[in-house]
mmCIF file of C-alpha atoms and ligand atoms in Angstrom:
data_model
loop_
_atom_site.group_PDB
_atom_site.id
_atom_site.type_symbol
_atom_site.label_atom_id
_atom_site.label_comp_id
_atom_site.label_asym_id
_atom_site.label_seq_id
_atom_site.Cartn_x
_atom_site.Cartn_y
_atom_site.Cartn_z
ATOM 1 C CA UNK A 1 -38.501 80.989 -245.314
ATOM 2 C CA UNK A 2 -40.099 77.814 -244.713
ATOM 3 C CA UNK A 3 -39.495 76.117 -241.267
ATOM 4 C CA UNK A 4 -37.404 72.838 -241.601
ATOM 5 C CA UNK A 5 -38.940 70.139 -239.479
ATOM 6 C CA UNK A 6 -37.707 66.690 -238.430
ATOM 7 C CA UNK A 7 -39.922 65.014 -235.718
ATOM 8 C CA UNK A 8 -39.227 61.552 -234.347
ATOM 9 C CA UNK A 9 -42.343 59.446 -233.722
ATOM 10 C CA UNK A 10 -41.443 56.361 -231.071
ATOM 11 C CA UNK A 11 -45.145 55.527 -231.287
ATOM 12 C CA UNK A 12 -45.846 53.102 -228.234
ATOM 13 C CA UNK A 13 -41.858 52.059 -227.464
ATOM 14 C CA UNK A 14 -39.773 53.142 -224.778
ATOM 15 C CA UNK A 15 -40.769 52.547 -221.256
ATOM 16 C CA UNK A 16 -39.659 55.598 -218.883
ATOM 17 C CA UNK A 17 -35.811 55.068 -218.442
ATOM 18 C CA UNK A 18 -35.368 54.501 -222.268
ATOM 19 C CA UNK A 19 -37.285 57.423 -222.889
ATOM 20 C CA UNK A 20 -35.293 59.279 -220.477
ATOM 21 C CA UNK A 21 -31.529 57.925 -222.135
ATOM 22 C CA UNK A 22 -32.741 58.206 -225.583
ATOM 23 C CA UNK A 23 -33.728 61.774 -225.090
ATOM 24 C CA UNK A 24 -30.663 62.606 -223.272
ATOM 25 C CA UNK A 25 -28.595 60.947 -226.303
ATOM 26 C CA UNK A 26 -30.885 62.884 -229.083
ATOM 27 C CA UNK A 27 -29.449 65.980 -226.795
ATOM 28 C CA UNK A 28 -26.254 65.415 -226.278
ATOM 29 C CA UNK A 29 -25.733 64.578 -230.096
ATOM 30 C CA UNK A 30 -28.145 67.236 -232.079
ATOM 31 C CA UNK A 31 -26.351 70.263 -229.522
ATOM 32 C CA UNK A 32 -25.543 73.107 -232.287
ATOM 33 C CA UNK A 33 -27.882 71.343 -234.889
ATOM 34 C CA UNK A 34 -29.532 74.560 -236.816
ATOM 35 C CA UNK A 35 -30.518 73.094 -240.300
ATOM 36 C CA UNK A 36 -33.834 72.182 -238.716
ATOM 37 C CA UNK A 37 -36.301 71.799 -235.707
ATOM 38 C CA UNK A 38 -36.270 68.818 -233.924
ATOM 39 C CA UNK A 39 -39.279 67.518 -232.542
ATOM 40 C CA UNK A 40 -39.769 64.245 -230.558
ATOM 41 C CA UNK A 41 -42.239 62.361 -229.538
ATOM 42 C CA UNK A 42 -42.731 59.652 -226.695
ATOM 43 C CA UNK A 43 -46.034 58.452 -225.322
ATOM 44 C CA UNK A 44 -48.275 60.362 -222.938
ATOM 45 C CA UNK A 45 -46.520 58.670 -219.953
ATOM 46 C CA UNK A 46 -43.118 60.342 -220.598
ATOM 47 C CA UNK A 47 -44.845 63.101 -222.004
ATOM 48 C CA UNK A 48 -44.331 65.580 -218.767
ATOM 49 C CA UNK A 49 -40.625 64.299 -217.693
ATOM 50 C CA UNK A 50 -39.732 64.746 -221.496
ATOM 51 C CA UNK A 51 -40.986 68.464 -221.749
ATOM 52 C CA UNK A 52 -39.172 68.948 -218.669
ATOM 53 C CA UNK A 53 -35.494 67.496 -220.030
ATOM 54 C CA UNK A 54 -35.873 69.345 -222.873
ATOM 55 C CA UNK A 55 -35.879 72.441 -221.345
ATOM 56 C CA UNK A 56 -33.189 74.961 -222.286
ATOM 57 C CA UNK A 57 -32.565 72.337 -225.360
ATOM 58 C CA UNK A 58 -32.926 72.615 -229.141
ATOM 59 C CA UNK A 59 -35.746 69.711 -229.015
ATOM 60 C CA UNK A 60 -39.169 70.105 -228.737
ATOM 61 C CA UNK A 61 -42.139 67.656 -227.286
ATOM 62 C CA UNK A 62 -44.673 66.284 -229.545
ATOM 63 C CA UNK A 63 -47.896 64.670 -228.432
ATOM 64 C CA UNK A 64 -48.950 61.634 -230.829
ATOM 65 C CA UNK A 65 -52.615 62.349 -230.190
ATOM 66 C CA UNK A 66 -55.393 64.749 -228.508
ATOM 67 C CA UNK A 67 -58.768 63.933 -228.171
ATOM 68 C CA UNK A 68 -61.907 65.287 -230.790
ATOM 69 C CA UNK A 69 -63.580 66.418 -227.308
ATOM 70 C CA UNK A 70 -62.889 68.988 -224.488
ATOM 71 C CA UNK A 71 -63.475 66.826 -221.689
ATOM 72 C CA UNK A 72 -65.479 64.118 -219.897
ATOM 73 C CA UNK A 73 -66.322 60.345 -220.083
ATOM 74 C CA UNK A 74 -64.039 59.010 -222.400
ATOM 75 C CA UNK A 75 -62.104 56.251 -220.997
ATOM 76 C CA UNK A 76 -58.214 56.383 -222.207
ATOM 77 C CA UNK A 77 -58.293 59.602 -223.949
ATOM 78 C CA UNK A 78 -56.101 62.518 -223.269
ATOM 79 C CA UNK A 79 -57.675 66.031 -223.518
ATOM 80 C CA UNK A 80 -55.947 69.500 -225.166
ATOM 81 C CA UNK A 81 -56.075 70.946 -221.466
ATOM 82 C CA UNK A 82 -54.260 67.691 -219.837
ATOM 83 C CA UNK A 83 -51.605 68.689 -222.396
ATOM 84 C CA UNK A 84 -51.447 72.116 -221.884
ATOM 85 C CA UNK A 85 -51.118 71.726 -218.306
ATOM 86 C CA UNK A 86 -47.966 70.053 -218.752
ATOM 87 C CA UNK A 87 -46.528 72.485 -221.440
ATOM 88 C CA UNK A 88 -47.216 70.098 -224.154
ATOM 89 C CA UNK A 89 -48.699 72.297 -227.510
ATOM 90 C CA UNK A 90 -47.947 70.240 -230.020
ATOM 91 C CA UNK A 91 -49.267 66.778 -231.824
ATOM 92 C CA UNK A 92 -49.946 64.515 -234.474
ATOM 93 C CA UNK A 93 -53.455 64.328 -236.069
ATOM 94 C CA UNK A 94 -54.715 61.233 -237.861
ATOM 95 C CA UNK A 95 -51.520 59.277 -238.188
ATOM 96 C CA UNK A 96 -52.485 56.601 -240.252
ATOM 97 C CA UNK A 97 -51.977 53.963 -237.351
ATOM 98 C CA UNK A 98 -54.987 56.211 -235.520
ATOM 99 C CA UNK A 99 -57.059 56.044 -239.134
ATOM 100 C CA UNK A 100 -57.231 52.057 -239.240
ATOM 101 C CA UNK A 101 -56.660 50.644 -236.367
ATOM 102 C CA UNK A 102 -58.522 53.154 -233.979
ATOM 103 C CA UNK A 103 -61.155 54.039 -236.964
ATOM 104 C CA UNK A 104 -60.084 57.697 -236.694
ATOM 105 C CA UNK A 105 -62.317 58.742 -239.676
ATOM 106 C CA UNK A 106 -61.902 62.598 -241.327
ATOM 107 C CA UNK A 107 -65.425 63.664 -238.742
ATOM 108 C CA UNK A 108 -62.977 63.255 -235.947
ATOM 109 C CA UNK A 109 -60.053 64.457 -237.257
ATOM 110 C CA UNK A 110 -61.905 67.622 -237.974
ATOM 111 C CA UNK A 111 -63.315 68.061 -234.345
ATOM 112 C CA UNK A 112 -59.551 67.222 -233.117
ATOM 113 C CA UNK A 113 -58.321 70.217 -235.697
ATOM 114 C CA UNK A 114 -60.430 72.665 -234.543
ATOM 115 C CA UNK A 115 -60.031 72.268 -230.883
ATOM 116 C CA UNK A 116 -56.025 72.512 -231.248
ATOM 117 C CA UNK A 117 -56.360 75.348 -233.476
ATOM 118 C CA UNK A 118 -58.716 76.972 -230.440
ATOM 119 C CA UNK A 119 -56.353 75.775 -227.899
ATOM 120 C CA UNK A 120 -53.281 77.259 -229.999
ATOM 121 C CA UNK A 121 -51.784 73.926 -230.431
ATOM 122 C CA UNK A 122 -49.614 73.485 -233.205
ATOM 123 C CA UNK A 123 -50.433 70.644 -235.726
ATOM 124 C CA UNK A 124 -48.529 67.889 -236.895
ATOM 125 C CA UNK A 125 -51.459 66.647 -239.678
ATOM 126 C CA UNK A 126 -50.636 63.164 -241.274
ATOM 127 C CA UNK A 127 -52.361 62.439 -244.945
ATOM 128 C CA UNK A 128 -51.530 59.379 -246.998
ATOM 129 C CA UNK A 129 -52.958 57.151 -249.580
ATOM 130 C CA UNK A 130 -53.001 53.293 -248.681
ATOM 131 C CA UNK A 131 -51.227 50.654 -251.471
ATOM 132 C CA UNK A 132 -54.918 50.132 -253.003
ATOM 133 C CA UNK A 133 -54.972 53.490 -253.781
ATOM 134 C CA UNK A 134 -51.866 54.128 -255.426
ATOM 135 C CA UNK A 135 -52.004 50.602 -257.309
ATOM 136 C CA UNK A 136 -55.399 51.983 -258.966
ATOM 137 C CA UNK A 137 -53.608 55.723 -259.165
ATOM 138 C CA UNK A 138 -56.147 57.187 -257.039
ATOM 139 C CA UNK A 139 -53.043 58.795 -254.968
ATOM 140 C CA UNK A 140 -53.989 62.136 -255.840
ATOM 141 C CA UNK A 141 -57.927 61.989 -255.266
ATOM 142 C CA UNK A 142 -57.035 60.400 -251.908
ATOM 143 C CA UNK A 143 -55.089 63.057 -250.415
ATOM 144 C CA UNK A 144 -57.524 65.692 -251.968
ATOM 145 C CA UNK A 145 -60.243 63.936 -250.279
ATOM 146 C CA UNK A 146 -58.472 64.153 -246.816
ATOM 147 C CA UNK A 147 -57.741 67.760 -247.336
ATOM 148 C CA UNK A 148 -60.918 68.596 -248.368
ATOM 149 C CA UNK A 149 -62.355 66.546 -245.381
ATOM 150 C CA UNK A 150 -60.477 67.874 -242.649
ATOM 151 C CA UNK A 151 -58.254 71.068 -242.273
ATOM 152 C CA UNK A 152 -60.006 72.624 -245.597
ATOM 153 C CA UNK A 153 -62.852 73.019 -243.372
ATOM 154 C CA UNK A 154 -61.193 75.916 -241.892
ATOM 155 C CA UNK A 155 -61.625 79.585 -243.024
ATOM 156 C CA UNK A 156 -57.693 80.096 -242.339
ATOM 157 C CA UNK A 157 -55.104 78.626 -240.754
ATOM 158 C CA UNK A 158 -51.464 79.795 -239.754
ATOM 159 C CA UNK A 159 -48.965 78.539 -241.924
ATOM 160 C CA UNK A 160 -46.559 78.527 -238.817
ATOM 161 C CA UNK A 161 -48.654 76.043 -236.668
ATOM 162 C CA UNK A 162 -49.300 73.526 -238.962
ATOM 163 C CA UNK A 163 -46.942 70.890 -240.593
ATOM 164 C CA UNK A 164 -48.526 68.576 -243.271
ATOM 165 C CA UNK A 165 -46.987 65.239 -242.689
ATOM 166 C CA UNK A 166 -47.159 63.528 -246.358
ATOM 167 C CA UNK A 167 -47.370 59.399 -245.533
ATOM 168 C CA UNK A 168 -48.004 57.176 -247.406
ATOM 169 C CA UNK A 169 -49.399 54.430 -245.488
ATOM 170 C CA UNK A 170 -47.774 51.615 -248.110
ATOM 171 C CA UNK A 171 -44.333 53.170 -246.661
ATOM 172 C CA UNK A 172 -45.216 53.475 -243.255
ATOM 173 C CA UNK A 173 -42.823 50.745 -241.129
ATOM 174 C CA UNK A 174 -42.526 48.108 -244.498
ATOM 175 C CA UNK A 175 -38.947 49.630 -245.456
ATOM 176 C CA UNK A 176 -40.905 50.284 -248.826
ATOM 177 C CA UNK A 177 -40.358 54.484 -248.623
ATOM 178 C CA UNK A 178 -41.802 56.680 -251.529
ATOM 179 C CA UNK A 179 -38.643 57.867 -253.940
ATOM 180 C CA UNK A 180 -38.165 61.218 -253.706
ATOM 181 C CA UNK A 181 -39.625 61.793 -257.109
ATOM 182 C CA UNK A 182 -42.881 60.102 -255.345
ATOM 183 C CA UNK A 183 -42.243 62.586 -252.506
ATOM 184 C CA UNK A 184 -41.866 65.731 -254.461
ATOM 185 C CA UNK A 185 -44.583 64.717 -256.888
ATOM 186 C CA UNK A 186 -47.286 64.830 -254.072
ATOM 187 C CA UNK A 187 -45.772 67.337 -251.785
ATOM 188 C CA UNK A 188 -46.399 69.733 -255.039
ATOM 189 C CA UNK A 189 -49.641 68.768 -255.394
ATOM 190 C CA UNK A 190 -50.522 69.484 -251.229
ATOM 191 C CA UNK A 191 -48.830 72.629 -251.834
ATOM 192 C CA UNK A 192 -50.914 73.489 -254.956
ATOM 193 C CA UNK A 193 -54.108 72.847 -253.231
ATOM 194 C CA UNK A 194 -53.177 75.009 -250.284
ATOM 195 C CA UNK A 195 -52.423 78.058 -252.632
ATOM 196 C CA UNK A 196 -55.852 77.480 -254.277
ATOM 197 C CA UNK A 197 -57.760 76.588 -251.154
ATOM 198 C CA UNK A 198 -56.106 79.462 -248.839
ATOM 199 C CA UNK A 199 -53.687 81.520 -250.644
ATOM 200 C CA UNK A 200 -50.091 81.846 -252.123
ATOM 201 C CA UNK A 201 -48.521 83.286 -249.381
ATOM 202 C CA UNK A 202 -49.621 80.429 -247.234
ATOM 203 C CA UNK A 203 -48.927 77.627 -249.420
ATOM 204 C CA UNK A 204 -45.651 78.912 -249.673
ATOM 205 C CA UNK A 205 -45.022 78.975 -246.005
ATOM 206 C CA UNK A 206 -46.678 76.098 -245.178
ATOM 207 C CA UNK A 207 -43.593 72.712 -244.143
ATOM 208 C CA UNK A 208 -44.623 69.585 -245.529
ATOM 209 C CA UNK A 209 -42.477 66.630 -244.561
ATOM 210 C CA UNK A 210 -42.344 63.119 -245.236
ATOM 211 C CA UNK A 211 -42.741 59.735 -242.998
ATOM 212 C CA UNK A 212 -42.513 56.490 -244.405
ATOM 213 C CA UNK A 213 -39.833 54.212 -243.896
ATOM 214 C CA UNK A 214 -36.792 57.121 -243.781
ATOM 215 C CA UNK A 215 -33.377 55.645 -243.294
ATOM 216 C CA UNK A 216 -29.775 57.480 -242.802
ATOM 217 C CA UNK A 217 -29.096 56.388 -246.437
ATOM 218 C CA UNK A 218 -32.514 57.250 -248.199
ATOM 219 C CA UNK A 219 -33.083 60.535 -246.459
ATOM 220 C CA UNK A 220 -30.764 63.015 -248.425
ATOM 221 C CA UNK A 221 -32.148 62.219 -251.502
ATOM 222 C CA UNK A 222 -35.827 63.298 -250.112
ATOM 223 C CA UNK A 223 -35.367 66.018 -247.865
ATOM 224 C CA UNK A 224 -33.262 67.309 -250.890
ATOM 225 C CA UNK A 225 -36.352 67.596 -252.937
ATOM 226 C CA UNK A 226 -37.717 71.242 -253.405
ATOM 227 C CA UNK A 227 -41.287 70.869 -251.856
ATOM 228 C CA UNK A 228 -39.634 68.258 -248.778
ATOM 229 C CA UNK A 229 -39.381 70.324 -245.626
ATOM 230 C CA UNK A 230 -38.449 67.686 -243.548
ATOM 231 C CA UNK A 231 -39.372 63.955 -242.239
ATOM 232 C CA UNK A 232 -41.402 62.640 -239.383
ATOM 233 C CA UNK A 233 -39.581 59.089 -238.764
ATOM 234 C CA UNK A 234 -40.641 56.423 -236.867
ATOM 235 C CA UNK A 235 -38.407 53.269 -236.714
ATOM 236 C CA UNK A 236 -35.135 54.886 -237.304
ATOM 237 C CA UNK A 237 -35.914 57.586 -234.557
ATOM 238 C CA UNK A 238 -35.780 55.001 -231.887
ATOM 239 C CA UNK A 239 -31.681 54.777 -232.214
ATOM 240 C CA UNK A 240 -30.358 58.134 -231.415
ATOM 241 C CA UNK A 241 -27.418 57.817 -234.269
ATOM 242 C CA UNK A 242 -29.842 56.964 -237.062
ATOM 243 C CA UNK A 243 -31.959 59.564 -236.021
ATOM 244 C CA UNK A 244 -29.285 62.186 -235.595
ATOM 245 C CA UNK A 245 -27.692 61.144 -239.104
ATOM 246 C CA UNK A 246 -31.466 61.620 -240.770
ATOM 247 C CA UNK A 247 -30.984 65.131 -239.195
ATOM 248 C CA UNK A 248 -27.961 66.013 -240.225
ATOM 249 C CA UNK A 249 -29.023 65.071 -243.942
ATOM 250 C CA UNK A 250 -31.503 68.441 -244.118
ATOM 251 C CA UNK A 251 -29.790 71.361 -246.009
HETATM 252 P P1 PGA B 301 -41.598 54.637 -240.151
HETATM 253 O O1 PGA B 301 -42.831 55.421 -239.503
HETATM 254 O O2 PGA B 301 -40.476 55.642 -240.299
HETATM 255 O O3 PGA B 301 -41.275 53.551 -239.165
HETATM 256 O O4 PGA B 301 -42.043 54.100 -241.450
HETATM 257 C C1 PGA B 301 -43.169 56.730 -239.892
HETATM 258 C C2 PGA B 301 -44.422 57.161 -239.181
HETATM 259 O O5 PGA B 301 -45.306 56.333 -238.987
HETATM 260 O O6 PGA B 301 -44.564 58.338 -238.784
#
C-alpha cells in the first residue's frame, strides 16, 4: 500500500512562539488521525524545538531545504549533517520558490538528491510546470524534463523515502489550484514514467501528492483522485483548523 502523505509547508512564517502554539494545536487536534502521515514544516530556526515537541506524536519534522554540498564556505546554507544532528531526516527539494527566486536549477537539485539519498534522508521532491508552460501545453515535456534532470539520474531509489510533490507553480499561493482531473492527469503521467524509468513495483509504491493552492473545500475532490496520495499545503497549513480539516479529507 502506498503511504498517504500530508505535509504542511509554513515556508518563512511563524516566529518561535507561533511555531511552538501552532504545533501544539496541529497536536492536540490530529491525536488518533491514521488516514495519513502528517508532516510539518517550520524554518530552520524552529527546526530543533519542533523535532523535539513532536516527540512521542503522530507528526513528523520536515526541513524546507538542504544544501547541494557537504560542508564549508557557504554563507546561509544549512548542511545534511547540521540536520541530522538535530534528528531532522527529512526535506523538500526544489520547491518552486527555491527554482526562481534562489535560481535552484536541476545541476543543484541533483547534487542536493544524491547527498540526502547518501545521508538516508527522505525526500520531499517538488516538480511543476510554470503558467507559460501549460498555456503552450508543454505541461507534460516540463515535468519529463525535471525528472529526467534530476532524480532519473539515479540507478534506484526507494520508493519509501521519496514523495514526488506534483506543483504546479501557476497554483502555488494564487488560489488558482489544478482540478483534480488536472491533478490525476499528471500524477498518472509521473507515475508512468517511474514504472518505465525504474520499475512497476516502484512506480506503484511510490506517494505523489499535490501543492497548489489546497483549501478545506477543494481538497476532497483531489486527494480523492486515484494517483493523489496526499497534499503538501502551504497557506492553509498556517491555521491549525484548515489544516486539520485538509487532513481529515484523505480516505
Ligand atoms: P500554497 O503552497 O498551498 O500556499 O499554494 C503550496 C506550496 O508551495 O507547497
Amino acid at each position: 500500500m502506498r503511504r498517504k502523505i500530508v505535509a504542511g509547508n509554513w515556508k518563512m512564517n511563524n516566529d518561535l512562539n507561533q511555531s511552538m502554539s501552532l504545533i501544539d494545536s496541529v497536536i492536540e487536534n490530529s491525536a488518533g488521525i491514521t488516514n495519513c502521515e502528517l508532516y510539518l514544516s517550520p524554518s530552520f530556526p524552529f527546526l530543533r524545538d519542533s523535532k523535539i515537541k513532536c516527540e512521542h506524536t503522530n507528526i513528523k519534522v520536515l526541513a524546507q531545504n538542504v544544501s547541494h554540498l557537504e560542508k564549508g564556505a557557504l554563507t546561509g546554507d544549512v548542511s545534511c549533517d547540521m540536520l541530522k544532528s538535530i534528528n531532522i531526516n527529512s526535506v523538500i527539494i526544489g520547491h518552486s520558490e527555491r527554482r526562481t527566486i534562489f535560481k535552484e536549477n536541476d545541476d543543484i537539485l541533483l547534487k542536493k538528491i544524491e547527498l540526502c539519498v547518501k545521508n538516508n534522508f527522505e525526500i520531499f521532491l517538488c516538480i511543476g510546470e510554470d503558467l507559460e508552460s501549460r498555456n503552450s501545453n508543454k505541461e507534460f515535456s516540463v515535468i519529463e524534463d525535471q525528472l529526467n534532470n534530476t532524480i532519473f539520474n539515479l540507478n534506484d531509489i526507494n520508493p519509501k523515502k521519496l514523495i514526488i510533490a506534483y506543483e504546479p507553480v501557476w497554483a502555488i499561493g494564487t488560489g488558482l489550484s489544478a482540478n483534480p482531473s488536472q491533478a490525476q492527469e499528471m500524477h498518472n503521467f509521473i507515475r508512468e514514467k517511474f514504472k518505465v524509468k525504474f520499475s512497476e513495483s516502484i512506480s506503484d509504491n511510490l506517494t505523489i501528492i499535490y501543492g497548489g493552492s489546497v483549501k478545506p473545500e477543494t481538497a476532497k475532490d483531489i486527494f480523492d483522485q486515484p494517483d493523489v496520495d496526499g497534499g503538501l499545503i502551504g497557506g492553509a497549513s498556517l491555521k491549525h483548523s484548515d489544516f486539520i480539516k485538509i487532513v481529515k479529507s484523505i480516505t
